[in-house]
PDB file of C-alpha atoms in Angstrom:
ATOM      1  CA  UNK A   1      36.939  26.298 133.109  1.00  0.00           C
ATOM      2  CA  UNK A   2      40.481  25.262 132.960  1.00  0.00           C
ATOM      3  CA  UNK A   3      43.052  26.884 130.987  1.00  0.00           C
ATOM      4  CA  UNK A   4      45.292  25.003 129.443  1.00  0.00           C
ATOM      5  CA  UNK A   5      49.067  25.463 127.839  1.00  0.00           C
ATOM      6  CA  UNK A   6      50.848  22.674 125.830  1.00  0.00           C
ATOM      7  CA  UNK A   7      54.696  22.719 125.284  1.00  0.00           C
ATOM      8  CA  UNK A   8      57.412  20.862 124.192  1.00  0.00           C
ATOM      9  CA  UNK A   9      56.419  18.874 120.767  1.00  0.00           C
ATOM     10  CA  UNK A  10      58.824  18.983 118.078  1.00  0.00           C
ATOM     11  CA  UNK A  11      60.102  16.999 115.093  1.00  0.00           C
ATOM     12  CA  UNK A  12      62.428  13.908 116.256  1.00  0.00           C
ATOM     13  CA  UNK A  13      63.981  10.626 114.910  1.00  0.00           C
ATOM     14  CA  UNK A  14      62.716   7.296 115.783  1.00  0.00           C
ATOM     15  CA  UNK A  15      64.112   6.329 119.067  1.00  0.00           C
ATOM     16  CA  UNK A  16      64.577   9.671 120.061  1.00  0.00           C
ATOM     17  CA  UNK A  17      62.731  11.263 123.181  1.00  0.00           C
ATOM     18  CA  UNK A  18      60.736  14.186 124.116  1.00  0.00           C
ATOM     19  CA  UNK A  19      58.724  15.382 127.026  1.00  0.00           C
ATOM     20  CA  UNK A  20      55.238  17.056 126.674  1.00  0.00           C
ATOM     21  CA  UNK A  21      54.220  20.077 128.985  1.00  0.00           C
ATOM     22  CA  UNK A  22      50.993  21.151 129.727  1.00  0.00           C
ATOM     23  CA  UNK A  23      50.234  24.446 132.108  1.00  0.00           C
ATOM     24  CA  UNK A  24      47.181  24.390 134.241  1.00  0.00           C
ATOM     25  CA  UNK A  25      45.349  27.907 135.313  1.00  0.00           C
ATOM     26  CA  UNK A  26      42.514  29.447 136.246  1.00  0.00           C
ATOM     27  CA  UNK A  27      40.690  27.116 138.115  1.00  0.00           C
ATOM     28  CA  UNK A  28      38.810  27.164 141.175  1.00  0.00           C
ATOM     29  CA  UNK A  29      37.464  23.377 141.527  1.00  0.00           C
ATOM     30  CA  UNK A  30      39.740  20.392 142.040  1.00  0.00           C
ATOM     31  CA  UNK A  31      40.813  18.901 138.304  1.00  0.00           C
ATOM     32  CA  UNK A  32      40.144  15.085 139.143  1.00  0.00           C
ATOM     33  CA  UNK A  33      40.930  13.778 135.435  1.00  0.00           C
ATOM     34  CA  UNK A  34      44.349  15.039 133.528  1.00  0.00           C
ATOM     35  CA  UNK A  35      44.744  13.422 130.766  1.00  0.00           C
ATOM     36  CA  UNK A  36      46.988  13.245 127.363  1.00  0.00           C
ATOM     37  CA  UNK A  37      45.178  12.641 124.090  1.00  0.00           C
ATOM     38  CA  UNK A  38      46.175  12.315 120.526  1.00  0.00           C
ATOM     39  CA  UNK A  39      44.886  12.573 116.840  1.00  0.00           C
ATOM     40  CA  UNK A  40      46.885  11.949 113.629  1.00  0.00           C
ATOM     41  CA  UNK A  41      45.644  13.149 110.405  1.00  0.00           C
ATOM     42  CA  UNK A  42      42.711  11.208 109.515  1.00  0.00           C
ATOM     43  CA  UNK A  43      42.574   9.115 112.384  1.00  0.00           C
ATOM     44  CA  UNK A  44      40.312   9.388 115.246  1.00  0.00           C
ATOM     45  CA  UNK A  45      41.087  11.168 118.849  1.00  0.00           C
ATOM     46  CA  UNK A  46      43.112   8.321 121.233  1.00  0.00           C
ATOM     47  CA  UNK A  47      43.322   8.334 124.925  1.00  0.00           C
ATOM     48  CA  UNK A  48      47.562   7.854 125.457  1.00  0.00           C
ATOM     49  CA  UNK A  49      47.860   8.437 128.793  1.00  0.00           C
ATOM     50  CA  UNK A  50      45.629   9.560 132.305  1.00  0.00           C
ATOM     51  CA  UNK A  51      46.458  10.266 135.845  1.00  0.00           C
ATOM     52  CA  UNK A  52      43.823  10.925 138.831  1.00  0.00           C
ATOM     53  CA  UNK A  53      43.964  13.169 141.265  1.00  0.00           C
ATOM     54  CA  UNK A  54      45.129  10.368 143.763  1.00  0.00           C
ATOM     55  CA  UNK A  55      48.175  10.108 140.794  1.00  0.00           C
ATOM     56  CA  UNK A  56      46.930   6.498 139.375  1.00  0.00           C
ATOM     57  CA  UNK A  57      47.624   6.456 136.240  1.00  0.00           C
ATOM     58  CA  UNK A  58      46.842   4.399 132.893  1.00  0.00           C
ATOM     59  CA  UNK A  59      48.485   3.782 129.612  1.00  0.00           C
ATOM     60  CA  UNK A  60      47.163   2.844 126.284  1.00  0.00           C
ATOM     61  CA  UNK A  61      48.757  -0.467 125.330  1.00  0.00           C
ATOM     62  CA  UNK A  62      50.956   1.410 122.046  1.00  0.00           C
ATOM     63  CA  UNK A  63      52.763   3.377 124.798  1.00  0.00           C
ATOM     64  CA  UNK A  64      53.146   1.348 127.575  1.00  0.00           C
ATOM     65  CA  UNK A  65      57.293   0.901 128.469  1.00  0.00           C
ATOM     66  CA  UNK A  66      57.804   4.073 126.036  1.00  0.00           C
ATOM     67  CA  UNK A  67      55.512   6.742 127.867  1.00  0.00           C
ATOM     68  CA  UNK A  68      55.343   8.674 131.450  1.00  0.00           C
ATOM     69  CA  UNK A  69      52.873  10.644 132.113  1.00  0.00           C
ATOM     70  CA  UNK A  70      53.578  12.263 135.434  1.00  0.00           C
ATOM     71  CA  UNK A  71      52.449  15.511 137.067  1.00  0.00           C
ATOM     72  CA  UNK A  72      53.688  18.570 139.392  1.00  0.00           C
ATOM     73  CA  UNK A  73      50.427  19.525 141.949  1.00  0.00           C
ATOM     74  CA  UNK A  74      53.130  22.403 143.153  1.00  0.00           C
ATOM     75  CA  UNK A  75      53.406  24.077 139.635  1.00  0.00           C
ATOM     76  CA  UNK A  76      50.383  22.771 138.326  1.00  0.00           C
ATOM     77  CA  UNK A  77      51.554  20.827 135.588  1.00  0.00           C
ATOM     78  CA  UNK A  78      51.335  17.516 133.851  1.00  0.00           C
ATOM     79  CA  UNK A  79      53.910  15.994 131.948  1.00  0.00           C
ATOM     80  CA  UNK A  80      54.220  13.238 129.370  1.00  0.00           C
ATOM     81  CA  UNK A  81      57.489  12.108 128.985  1.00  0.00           C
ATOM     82  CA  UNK A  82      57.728  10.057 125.315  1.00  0.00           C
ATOM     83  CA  UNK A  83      60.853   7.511 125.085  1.00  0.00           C
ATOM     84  CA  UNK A  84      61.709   5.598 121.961  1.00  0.00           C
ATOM     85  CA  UNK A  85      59.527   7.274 119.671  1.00  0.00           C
ATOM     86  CA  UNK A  86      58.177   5.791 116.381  1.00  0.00           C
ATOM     87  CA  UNK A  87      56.621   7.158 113.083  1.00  0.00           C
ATOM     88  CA  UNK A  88      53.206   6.027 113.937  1.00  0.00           C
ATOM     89  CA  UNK A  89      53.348   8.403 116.803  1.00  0.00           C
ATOM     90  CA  UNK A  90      53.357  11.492 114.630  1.00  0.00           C
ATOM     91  CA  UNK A  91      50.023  13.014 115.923  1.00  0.00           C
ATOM     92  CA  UNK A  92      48.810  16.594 117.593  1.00  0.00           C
ATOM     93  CA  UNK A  93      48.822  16.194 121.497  1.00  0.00           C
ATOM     94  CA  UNK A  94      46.053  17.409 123.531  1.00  0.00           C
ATOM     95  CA  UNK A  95      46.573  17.793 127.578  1.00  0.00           C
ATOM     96  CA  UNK A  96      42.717  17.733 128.982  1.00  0.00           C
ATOM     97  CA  UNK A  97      41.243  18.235 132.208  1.00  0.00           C
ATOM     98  CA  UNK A  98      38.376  16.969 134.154  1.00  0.00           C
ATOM     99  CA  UNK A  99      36.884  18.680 137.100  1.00  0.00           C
ATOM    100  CA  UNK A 100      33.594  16.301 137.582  1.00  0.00           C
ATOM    101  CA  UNK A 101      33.808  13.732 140.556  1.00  0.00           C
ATOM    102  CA  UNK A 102      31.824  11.174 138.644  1.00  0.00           C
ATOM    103  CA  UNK A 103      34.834  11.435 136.108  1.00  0.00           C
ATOM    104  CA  UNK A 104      37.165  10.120 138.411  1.00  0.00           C
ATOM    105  CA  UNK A 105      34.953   7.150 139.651  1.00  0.00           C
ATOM    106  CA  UNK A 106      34.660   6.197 136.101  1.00  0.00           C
ATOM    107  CA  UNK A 107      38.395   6.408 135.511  1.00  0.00           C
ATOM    108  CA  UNK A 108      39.206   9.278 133.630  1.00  0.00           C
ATOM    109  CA  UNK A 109      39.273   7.184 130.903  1.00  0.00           C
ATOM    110  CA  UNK A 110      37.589   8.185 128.401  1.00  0.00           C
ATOM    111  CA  UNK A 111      37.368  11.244 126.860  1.00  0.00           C
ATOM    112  CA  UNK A 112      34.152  12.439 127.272  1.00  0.00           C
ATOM    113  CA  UNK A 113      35.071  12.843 131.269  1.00  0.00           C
ATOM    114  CA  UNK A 114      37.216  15.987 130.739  1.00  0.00           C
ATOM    115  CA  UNK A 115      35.636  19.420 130.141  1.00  0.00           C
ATOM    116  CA  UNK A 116      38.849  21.491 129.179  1.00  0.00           C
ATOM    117  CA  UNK A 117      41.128  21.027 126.482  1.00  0.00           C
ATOM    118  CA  UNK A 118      44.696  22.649 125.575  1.00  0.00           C
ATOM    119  CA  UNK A 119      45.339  23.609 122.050  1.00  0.00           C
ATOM    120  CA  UNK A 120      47.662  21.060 121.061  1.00  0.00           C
ATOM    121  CA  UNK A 121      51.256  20.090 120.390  1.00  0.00           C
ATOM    122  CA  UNK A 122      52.485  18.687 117.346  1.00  0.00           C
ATOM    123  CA  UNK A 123      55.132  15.470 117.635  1.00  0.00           C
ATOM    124  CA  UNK A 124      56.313  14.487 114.279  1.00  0.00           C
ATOM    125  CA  UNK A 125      58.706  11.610 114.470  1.00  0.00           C
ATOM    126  CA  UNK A 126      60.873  10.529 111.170  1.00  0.00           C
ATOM    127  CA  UNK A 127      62.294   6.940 109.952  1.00  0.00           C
TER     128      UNK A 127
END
């Protein structure tokens, strides 16, 4: 199983910026599914961002012009890098991996395709 290490959540303004770490180890299969997830207090889990391991990636609509999520094979390490940030995305942030081939020819969409799943990183963003 992966191990995985989130960093860089904080508390920010609206419009300010911040960029999301996450640390993969331990792994001896190819990850085919990274992925960036999200859950607010009383909300449900949301997919925000995924990459493949051929680097396509896909945004949810909310973050799409705001969001980047990017990733560093050589240090093996996604990133998520979060642009003019608003109140409604206060939330924990959850960097997942997926290491099942039949992930990635379904997308890495959802989030049932990734087996391994950081600890979380809270965002809070003020008004």
């Amino acid at each position: 199983q992966v191990q995985l290490v989130e960093s860089g959540g904080g508390s920010v303004q609206a419009g300010g910026s911040l960029r999301l770490s996450c640390a993969a180890s331990g792994y001896g299969s190819s990850i085919y599914c990274m992925g960036w997830f999200r859950q607010a207090p009383g909300k449900e889990r949301e997919r925000v961002a995924t990459i493949d391991r051929d680097s396509n990636t896909r945004h949810a609509d909310s973050v799409t012009g705001r969001f980047t999520i990017s990733k560093d094979n050589a240090k093996n390490t996604l990133y998520l890098q979060m642009n003019d940030l608003k109140p409604e995305d206060t939330a924990m942030y959850y960097c997942a991996a997926g290491t099942r081939r039949t992930s990635w020819y379904r997308g890495c969409a959802a989030a049932v395709e990734y087996d391994s799943w950081g600890q979380g990183t809270q965002v809070t963003i003020s008004s």
